[in-house]
Tab-separated table of C-alpha atoms (C1' of nucleotides) in Angstrom:
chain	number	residue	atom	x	y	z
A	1	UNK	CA	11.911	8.105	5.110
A	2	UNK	CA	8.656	8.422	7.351
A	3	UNK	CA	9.274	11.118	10.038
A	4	UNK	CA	6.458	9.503	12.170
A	5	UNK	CA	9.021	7.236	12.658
A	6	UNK	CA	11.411	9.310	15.188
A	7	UNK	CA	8.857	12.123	15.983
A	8	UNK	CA	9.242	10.877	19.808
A	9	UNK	CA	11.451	7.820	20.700
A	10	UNK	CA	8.685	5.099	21.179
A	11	UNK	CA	9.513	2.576	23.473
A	12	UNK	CA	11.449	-0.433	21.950
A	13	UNK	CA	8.381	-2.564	23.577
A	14	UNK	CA	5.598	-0.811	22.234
A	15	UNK	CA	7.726	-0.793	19.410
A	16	UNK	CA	7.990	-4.763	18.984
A	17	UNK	CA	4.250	-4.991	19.720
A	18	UNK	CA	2.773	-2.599	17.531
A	19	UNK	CA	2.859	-4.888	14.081
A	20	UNK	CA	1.069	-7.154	15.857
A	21	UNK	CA	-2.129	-5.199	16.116
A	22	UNK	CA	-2.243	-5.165	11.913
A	23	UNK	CA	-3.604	-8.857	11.198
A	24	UNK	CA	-5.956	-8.828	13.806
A	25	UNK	CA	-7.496	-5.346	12.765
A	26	UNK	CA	-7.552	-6.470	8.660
A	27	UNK	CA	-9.490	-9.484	9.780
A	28	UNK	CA	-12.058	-7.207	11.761
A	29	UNK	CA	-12.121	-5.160	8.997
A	30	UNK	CA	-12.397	-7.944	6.316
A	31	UNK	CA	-15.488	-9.436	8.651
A	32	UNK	CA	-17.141	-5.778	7.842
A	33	UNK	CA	-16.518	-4.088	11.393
A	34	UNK	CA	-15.966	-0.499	11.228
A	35	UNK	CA	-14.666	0.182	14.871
A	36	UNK	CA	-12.575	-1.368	17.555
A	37	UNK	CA	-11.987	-0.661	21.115
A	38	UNK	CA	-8.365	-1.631	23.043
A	39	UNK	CA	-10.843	-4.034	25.294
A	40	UNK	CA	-11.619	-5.812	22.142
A	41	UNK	CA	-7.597	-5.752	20.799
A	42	UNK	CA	-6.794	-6.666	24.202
A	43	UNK	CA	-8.638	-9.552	24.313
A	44	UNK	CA	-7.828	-11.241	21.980
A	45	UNK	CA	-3.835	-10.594	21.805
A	46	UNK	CA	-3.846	-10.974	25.847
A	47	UNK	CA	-2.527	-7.789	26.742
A	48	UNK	CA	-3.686	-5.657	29.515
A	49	UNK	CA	-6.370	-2.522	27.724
A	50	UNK	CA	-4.478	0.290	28.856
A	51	UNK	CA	-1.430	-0.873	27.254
A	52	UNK	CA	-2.903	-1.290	23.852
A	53	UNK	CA	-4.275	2.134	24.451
A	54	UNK	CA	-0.832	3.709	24.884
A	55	UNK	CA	0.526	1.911	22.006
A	56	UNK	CA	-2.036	2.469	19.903
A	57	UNK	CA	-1.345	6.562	20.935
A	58	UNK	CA	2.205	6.130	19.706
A	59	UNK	CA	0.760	6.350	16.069
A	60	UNK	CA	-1.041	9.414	17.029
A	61	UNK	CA	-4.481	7.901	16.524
A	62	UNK	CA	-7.023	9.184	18.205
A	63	UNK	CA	-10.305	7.569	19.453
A	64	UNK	CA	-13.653	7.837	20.268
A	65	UNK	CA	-15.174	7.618	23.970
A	66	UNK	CA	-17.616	5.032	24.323
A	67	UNK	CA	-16.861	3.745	20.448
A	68	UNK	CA	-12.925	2.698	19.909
A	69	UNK	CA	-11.118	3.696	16.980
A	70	UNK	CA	-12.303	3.601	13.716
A	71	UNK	CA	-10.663	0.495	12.215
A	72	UNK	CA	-9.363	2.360	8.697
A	73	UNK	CA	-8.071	4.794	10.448
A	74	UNK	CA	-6.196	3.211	13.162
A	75	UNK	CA	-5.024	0.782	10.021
A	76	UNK	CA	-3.940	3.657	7.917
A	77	UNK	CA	-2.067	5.233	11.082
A	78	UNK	CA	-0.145	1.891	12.022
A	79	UNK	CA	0.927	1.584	8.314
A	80	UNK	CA	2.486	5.313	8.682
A	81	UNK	CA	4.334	5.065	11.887
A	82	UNK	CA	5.872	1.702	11.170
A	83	UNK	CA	7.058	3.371	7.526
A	84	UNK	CA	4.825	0.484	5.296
A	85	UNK	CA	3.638	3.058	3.322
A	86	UNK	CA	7.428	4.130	2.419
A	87	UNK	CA	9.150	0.778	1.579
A	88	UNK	CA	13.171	1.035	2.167
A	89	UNK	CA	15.051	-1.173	-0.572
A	90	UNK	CA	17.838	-3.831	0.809
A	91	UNK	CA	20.266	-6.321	-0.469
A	92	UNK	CA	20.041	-9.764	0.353
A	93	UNK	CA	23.208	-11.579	1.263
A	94	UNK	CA	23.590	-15.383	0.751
A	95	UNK	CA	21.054	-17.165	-0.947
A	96	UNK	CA	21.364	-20.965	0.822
A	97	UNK	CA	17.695	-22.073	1.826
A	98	UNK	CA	17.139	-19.579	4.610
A	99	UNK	CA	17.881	-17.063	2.049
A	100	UNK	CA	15.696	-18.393	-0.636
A	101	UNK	CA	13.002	-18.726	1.704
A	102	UNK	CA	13.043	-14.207	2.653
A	103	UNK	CA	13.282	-13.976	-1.243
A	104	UNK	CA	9.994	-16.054	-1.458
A	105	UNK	CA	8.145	-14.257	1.352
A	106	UNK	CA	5.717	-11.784	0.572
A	107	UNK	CA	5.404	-10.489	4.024
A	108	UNK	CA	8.284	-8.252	3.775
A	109	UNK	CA	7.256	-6.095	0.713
A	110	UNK	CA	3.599	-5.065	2.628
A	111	UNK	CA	5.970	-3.845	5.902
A	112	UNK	CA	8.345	-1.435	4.111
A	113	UNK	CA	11.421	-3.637	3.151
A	114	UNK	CA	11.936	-4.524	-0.717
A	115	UNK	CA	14.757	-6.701	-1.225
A	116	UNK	CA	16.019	-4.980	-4.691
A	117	UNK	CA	18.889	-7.283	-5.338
A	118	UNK	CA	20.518	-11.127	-3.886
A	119	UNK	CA	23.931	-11.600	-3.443
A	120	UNK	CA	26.206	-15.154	-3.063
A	121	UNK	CA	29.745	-15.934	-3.211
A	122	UNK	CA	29.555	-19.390	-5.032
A	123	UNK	CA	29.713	-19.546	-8.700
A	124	UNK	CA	26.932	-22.415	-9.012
A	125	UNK	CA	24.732	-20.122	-7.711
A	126	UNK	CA	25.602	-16.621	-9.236
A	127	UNK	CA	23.626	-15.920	-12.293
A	128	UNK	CA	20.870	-18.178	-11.370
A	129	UNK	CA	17.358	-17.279	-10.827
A	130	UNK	CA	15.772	-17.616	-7.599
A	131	UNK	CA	11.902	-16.408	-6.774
A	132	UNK	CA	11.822	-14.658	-9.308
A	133	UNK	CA	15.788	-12.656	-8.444
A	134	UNK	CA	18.590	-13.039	-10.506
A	135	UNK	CA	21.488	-13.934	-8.299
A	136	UNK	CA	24.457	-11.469	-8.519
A	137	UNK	CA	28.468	-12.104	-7.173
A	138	UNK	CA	28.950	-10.494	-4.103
A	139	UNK	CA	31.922	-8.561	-5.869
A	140	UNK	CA	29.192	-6.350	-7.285
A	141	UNK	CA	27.618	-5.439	-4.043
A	142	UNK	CA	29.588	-2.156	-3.009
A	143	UNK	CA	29.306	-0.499	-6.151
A	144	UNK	CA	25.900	-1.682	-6.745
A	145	UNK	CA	24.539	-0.609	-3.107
A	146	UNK	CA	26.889	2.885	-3.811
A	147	UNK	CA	24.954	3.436	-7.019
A	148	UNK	CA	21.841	2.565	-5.417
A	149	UNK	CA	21.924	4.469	-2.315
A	150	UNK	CA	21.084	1.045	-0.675
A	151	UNK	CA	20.660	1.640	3.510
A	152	UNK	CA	19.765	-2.424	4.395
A	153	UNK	CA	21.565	-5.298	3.911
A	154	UNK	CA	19.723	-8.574	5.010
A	155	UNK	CA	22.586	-11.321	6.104
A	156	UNK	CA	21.757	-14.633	5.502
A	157	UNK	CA	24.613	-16.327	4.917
A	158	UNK	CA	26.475	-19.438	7.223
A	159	UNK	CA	27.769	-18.360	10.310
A	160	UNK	CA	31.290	-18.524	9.843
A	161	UNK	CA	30.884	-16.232	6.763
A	162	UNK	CA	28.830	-13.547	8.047
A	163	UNK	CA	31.381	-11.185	9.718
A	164	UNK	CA	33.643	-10.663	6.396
A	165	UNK	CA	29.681	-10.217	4.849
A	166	UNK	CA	28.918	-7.861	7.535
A	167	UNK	CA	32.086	-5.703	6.956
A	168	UNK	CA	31.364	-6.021	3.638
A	169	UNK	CA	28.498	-4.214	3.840
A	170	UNK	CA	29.666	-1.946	6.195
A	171	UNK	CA	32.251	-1.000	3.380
A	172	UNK	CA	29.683	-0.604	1.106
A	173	UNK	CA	28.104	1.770	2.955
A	174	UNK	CA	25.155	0.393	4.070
A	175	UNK	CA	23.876	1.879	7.518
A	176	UNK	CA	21.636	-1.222	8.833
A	177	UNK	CA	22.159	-4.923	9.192
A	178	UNK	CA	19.192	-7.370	9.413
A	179	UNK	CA	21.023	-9.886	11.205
A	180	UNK	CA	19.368	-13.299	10.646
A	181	UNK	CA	22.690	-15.512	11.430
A	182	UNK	CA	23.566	-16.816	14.622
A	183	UNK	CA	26.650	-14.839	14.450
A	184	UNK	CA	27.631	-11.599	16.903
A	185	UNK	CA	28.920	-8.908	14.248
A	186	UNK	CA	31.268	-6.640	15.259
A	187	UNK	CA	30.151	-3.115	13.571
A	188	UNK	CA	31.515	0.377	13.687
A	189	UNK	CA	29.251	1.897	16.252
A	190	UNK	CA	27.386	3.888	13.531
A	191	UNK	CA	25.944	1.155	12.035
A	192	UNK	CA	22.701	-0.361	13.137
A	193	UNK	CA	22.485	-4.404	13.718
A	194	UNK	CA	18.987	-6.382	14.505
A	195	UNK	CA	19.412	-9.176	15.648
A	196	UNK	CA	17.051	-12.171	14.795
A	197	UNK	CA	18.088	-14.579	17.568
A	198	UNK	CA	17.285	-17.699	17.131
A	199	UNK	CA	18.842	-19.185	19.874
A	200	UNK	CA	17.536	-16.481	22.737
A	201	UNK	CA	13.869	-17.352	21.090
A	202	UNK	CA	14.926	-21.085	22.097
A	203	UNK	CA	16.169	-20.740	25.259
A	204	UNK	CA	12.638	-19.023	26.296
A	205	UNK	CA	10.659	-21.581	25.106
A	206	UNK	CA	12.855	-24.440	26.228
A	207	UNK	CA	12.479	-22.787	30.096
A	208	UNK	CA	8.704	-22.216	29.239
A	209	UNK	CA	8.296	-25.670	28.690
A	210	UNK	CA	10.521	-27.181	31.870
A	211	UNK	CA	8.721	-24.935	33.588
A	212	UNK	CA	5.077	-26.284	32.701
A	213	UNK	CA	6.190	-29.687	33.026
A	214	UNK	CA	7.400	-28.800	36.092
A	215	UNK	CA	4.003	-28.121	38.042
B	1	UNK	CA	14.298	-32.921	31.277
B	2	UNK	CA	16.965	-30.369	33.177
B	3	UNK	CA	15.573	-28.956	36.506
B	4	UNK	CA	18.114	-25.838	36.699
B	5	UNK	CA	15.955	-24.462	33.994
B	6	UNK	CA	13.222	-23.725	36.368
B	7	UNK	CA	14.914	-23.786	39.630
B	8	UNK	CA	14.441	-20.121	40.225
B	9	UNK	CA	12.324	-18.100	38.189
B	10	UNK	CA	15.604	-16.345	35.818
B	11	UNK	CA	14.138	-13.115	34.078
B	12	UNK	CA	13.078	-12.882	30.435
B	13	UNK	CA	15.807	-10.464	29.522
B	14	UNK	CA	18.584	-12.519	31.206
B	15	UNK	CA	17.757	-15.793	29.481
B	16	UNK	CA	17.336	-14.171	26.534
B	17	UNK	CA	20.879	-12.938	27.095
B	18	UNK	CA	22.531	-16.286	28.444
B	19	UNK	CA	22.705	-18.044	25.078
B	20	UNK	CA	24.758	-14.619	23.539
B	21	UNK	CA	27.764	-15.460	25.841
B	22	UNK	CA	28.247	-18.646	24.546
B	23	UNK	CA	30.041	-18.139	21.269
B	24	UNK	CA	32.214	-15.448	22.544
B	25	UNK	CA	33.309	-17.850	25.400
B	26	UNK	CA	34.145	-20.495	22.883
B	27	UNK	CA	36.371	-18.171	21.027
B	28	UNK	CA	38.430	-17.312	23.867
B	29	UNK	CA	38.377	-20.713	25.157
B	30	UNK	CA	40.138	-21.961	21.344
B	31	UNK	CA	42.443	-19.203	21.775
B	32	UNK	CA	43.762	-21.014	24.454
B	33	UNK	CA	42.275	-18.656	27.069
B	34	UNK	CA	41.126	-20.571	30.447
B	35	UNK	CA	39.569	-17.649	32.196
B	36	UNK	CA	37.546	-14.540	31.817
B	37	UNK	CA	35.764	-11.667	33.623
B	38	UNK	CA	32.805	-10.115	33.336
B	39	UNK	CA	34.072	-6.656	32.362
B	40	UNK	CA	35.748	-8.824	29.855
B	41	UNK	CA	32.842	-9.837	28.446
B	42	UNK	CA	30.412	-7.154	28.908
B	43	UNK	CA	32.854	-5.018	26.987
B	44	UNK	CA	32.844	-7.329	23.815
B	45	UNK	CA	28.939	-7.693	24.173
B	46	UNK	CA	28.185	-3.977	25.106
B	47	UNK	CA	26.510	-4.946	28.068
B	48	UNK	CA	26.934	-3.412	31.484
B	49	UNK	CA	29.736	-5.581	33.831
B	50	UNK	CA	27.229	-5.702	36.766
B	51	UNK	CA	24.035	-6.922	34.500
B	52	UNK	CA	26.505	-9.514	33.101
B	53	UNK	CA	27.486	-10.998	36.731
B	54	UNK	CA	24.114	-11.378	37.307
B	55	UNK	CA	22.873	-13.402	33.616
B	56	UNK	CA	25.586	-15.786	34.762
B	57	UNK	CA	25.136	-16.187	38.488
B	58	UNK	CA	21.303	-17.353	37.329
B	59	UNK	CA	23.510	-20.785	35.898
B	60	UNK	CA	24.719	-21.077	39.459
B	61	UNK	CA	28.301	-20.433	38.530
B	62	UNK	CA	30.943	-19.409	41.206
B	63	UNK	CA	33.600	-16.498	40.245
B	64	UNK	CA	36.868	-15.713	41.861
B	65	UNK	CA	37.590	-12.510	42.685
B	66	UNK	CA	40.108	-10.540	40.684
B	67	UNK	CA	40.708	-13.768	38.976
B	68	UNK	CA	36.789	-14.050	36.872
B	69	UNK	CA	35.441	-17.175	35.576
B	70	UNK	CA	36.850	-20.847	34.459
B	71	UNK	CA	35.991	-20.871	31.163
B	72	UNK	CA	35.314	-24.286	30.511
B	73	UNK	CA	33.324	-24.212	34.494
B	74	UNK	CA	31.469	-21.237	32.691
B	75	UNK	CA	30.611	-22.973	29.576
B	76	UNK	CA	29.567	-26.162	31.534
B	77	UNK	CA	27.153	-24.161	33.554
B	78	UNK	CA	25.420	-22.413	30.544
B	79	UNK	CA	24.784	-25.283	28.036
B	80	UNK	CA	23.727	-27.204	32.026
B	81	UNK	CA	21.356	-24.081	32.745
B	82	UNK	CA	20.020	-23.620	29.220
B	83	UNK	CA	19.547	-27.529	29.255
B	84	UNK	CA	22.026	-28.187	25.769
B	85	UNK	CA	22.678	-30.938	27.255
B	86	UNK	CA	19.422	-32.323	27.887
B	87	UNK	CA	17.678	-32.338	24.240
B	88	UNK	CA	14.163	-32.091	23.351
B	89	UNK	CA	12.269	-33.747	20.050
B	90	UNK	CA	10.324	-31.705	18.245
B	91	UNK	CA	8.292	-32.734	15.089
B	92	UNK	CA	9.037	-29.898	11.871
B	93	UNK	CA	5.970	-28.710	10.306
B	94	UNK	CA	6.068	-27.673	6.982
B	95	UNK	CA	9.259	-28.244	4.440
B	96	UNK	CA	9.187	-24.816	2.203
B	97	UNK	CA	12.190	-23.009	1.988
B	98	UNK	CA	12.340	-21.949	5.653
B	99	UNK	CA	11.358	-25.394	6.164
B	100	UNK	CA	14.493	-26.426	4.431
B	101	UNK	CA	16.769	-23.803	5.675
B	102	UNK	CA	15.855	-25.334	9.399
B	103	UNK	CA	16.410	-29.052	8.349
B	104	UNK	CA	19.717	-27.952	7.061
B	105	UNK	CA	20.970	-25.925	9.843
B	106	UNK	CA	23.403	-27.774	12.365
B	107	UNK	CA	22.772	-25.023	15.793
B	108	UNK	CA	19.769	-26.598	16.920
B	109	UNK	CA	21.104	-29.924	18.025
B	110	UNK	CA	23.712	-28.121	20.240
B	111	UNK	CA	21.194	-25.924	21.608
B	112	UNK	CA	18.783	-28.399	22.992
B	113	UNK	CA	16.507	-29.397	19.755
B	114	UNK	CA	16.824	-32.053	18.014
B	115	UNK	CA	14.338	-32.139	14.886
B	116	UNK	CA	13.526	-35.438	14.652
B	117	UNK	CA	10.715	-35.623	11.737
B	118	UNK	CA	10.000	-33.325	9.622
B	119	UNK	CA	6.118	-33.277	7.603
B	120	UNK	CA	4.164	-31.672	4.835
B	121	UNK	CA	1.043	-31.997	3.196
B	122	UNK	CA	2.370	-31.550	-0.175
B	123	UNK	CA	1.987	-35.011	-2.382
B	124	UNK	CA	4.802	-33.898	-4.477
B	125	UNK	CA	7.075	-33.351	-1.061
B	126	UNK	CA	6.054	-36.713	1.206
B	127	UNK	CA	8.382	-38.851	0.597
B	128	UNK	CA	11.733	-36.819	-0.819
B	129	UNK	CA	14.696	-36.788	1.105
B	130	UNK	CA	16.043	-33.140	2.350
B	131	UNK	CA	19.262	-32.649	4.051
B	132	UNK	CA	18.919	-36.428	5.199
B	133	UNK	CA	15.395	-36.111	6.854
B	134	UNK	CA	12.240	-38.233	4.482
B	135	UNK	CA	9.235	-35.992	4.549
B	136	UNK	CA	6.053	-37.513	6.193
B	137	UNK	CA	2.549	-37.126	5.632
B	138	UNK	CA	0.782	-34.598	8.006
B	139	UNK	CA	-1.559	-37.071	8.538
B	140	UNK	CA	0.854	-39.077	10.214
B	141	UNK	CA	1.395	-36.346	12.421
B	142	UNK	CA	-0.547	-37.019	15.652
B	143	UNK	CA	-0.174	-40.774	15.791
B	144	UNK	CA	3.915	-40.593	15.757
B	145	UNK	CA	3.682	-37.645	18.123
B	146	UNK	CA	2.089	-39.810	20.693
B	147	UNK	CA	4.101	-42.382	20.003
B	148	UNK	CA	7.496	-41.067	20.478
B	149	UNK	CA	6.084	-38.226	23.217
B	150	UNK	CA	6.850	-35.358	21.608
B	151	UNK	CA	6.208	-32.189	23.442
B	152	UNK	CA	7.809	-29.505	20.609
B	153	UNK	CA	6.332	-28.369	17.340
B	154	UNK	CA	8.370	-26.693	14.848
B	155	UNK	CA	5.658	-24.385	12.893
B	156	UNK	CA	7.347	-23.325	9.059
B	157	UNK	CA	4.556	-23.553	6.809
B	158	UNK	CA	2.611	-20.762	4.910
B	159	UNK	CA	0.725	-18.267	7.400
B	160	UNK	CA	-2.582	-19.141	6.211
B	161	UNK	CA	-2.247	-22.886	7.176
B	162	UNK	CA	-0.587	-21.841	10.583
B	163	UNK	CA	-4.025	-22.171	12.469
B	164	UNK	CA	-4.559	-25.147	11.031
B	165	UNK	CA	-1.474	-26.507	11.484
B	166	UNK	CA	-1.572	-25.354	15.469
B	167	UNK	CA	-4.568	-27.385	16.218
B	168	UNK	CA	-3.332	-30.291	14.174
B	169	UNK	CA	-0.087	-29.856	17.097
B	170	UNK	CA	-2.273	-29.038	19.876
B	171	UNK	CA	-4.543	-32.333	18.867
B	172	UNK	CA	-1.333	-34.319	18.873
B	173	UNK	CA	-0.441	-34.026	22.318
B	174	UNK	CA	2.325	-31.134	21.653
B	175	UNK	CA	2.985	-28.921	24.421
B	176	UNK	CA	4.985	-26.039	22.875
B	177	UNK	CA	4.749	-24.432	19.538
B	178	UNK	CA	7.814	-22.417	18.202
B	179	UNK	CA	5.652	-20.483	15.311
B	180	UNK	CA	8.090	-19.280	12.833
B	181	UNK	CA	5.307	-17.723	10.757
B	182	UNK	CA	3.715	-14.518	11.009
B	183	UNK	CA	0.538	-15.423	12.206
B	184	UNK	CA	-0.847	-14.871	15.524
B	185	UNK	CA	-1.777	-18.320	17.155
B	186	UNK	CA	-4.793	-19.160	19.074
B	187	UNK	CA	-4.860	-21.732	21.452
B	188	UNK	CA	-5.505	-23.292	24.347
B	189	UNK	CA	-3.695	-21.196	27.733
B	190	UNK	CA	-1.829	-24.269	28.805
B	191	UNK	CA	-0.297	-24.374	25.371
B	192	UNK	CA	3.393	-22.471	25.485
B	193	UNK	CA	3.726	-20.638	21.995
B	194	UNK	CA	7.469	-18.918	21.152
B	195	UNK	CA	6.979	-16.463	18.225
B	196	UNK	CA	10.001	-15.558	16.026
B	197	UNK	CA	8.730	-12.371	15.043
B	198	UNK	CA	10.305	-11.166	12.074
B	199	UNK	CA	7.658	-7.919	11.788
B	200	UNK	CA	9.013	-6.896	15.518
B	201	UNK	CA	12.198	-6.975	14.567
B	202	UNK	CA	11.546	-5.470	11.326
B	203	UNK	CA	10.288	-2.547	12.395
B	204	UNK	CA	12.675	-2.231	15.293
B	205	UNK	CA	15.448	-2.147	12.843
B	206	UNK	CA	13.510	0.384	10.208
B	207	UNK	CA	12.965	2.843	12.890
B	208	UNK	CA	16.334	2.629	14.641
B	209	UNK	CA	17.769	3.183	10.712
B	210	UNK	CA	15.318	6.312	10.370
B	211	UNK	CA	15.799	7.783	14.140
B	212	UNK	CA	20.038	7.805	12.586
B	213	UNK	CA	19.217	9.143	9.182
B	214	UNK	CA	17.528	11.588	10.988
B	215	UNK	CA	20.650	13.252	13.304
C	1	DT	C1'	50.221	-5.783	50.509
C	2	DA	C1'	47.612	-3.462	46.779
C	3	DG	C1'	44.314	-3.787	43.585
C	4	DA	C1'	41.187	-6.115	40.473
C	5	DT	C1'	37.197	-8.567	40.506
C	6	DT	C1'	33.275	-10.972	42.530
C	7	DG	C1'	28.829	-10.971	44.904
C	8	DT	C1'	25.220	-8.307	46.837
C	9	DT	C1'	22.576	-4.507	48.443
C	10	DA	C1'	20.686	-0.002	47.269
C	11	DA	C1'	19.282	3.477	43.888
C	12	DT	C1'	17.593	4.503	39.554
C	13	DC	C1'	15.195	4.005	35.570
C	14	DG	C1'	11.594	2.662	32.548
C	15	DA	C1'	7.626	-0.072	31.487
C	16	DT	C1'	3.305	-1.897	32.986
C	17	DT	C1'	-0.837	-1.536	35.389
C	18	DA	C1'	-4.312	0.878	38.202
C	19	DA	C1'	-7.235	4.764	38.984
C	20	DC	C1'	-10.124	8.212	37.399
C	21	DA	C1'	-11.781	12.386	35.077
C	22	DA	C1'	-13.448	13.662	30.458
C	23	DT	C1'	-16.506	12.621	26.797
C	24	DC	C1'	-19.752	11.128	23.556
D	1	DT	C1'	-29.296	10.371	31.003
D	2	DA	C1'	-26.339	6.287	31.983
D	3	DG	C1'	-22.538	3.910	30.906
D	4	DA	C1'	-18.728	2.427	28.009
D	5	DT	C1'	-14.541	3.901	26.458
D	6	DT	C1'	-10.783	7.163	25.763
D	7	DG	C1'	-6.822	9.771	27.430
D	8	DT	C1'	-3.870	10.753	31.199
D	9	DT	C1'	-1.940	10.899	35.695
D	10	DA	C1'	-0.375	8.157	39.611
D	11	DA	C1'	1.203	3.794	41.620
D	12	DT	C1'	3.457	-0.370	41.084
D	13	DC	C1'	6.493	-3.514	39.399
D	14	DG	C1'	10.666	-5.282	37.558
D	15	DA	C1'	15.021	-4.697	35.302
D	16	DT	C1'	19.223	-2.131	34.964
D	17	DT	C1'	22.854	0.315	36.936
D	18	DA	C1'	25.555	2.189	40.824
D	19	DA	C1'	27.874	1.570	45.113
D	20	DC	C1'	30.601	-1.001	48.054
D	21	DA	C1'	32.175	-4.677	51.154
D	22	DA	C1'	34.430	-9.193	50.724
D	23	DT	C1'	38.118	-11.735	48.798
D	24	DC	C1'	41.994	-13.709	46.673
DNA sequence: TAGATTGTTAATCGATTAACAATC
DNA sequence: TAGATTGTTAATCGATTAACAATC
């Protein structure tokens, strides 16, 4: 576990924003630039300078006057705060497309989360072989993720199933859910839920866009 | 096109909010209950009663005092305010997994989008069926979007064809972009893009876990 | 009526943005 | 040196929360 992490509570904005910087600094880097200034971040991401500076602080980076940061080592310190360097290992529940499609991903691997195992309920499934994961019955979960040690459990599974998944895990002793159904879970207060909200993202573009039409 | 969406300027937070009542209201309403209050509800969501008054007095509904909100009044006003009623087309882009998982999955149509064409540029995809929707060729792409006026693209292909893929949208006469990928989009500023962004919430998630293991 | 709840105004809190000294 | 940029403090802005009158 990376202790950068919860050195001082970061703001849950700054927070959000900070993976962000990553892409655009490995394609400055991969163009052969060796520095960066927040103007230049800024820019480009269309955020105001001094924020990027204060985010960019969160990580403990510091920069040169008149230069920026020096682009390996901002790089190196947004891998350590955000934990990339000191991957966590989840379980995957429900293996329907959605499901299939985070087993495929390589995105997740790079940012700290390795999804060690994939769990389903339906026998067609179980025993199958999916990206590369062998697909397990969700009967072996709790005593898997016991043995394991297993803190993440990654719930992709159809709405109506996901809170008997969720207490599942819960009973299995997992501490965090990546929520990625449309569901609300009801948790023990203990236990840690993201949600990936589909339908808030939505409702902010659909408003975005009445509003432009609007004018 | 529904006008309440933009009738007052309804903060970020808040709309992001609005579509979270929803499902709990429909549970109480199929339990046969016919009205509710806002300490009610902010209770079961963890919210504060007074920030939940105000998410729903931005749909223009009317309360009565020590009495709460008609349900089905309530629920009328939020799929009126979040425009449910009122659907938008948007074109899919890109039929991988995610691609799949988004084809298959029944919430959008109740929440305002209806996906009405899905594409690739895969010759071993154009053509097959999936979950009842024929893949097109990209190419066809800007042509049907002018056709049939579509103002919403769907982005689910691989991250390094996302740019490519954006201008293809862009050139078509799309207004709004919902990227589902993890790369950052360029375009033009009257363009409205909606990231889902799974690294945010990522690393939300891994440092709210660590900040617990922590205490 | 008494009391729970709404609607709204005021206070607080936290994040963003502006200003500016320090520095290379 | 001059000037661009960092780091930091102060000001502003906006969202959340508290307080309370109105109401059924």
């Amino acid at each position: 576990m990376n202790a950068d992490l919860s050195e001082i509570a970061v703001s849950r904005p700054t927070l959000r924003r900070l993976p962000a910087y990553y892409p655009f600094l490995k394609q400055l880097r991969e163009q052969g630039r060796e520095v960066v200034s927040c103007t230049h971040i800024a820019e480009h991401l269309h955020l105001d300078p001094t924020q990027v500076r204060k985010d960019l602080a969160a990580t403990g980076i510091v920069g040169k006057p008149r230069i920026g940061y020096h682009l390996d080592e901002l790089m190196t310190a947004l891998e350590n705060f955000l934990g990339w360097n000191n991957s966590q290992e989840g379980f995957l529940v429900g293996v329907g497309n959605l499901g299939a499609a985070l087993l495929g991903y390589d995105g997740f691997a790079p940012r700290g989360l390795k999804i060690v195992a994939a769990f389903d309920n339906d026998p067609g499934k179980i025993g199958q072989t999916v990206r590369g994961h062998r697909i397990l019955d969700v009967q072996k979960l709790p005593s898997l993720a016991r043995r394991l040690n297993i803190l993440i459990g990654i719930l992709a599974v159809p709405a109506p199933a996901a809170p008997a998944a969720a207490e599942l895990l819960v009973d299995s002793g997992i501490r965090a859910i990546w929520n990625l159904t449309p569901a609300y879970l009801t948790v023990p207060p203990e236990i840690i839920v993201e949600n990936v909200d589909l339908s808030a993202s939505l409702a902010v573009l659909s408003s975005r866009l009445a509003a432009s039409m609007q004018r």
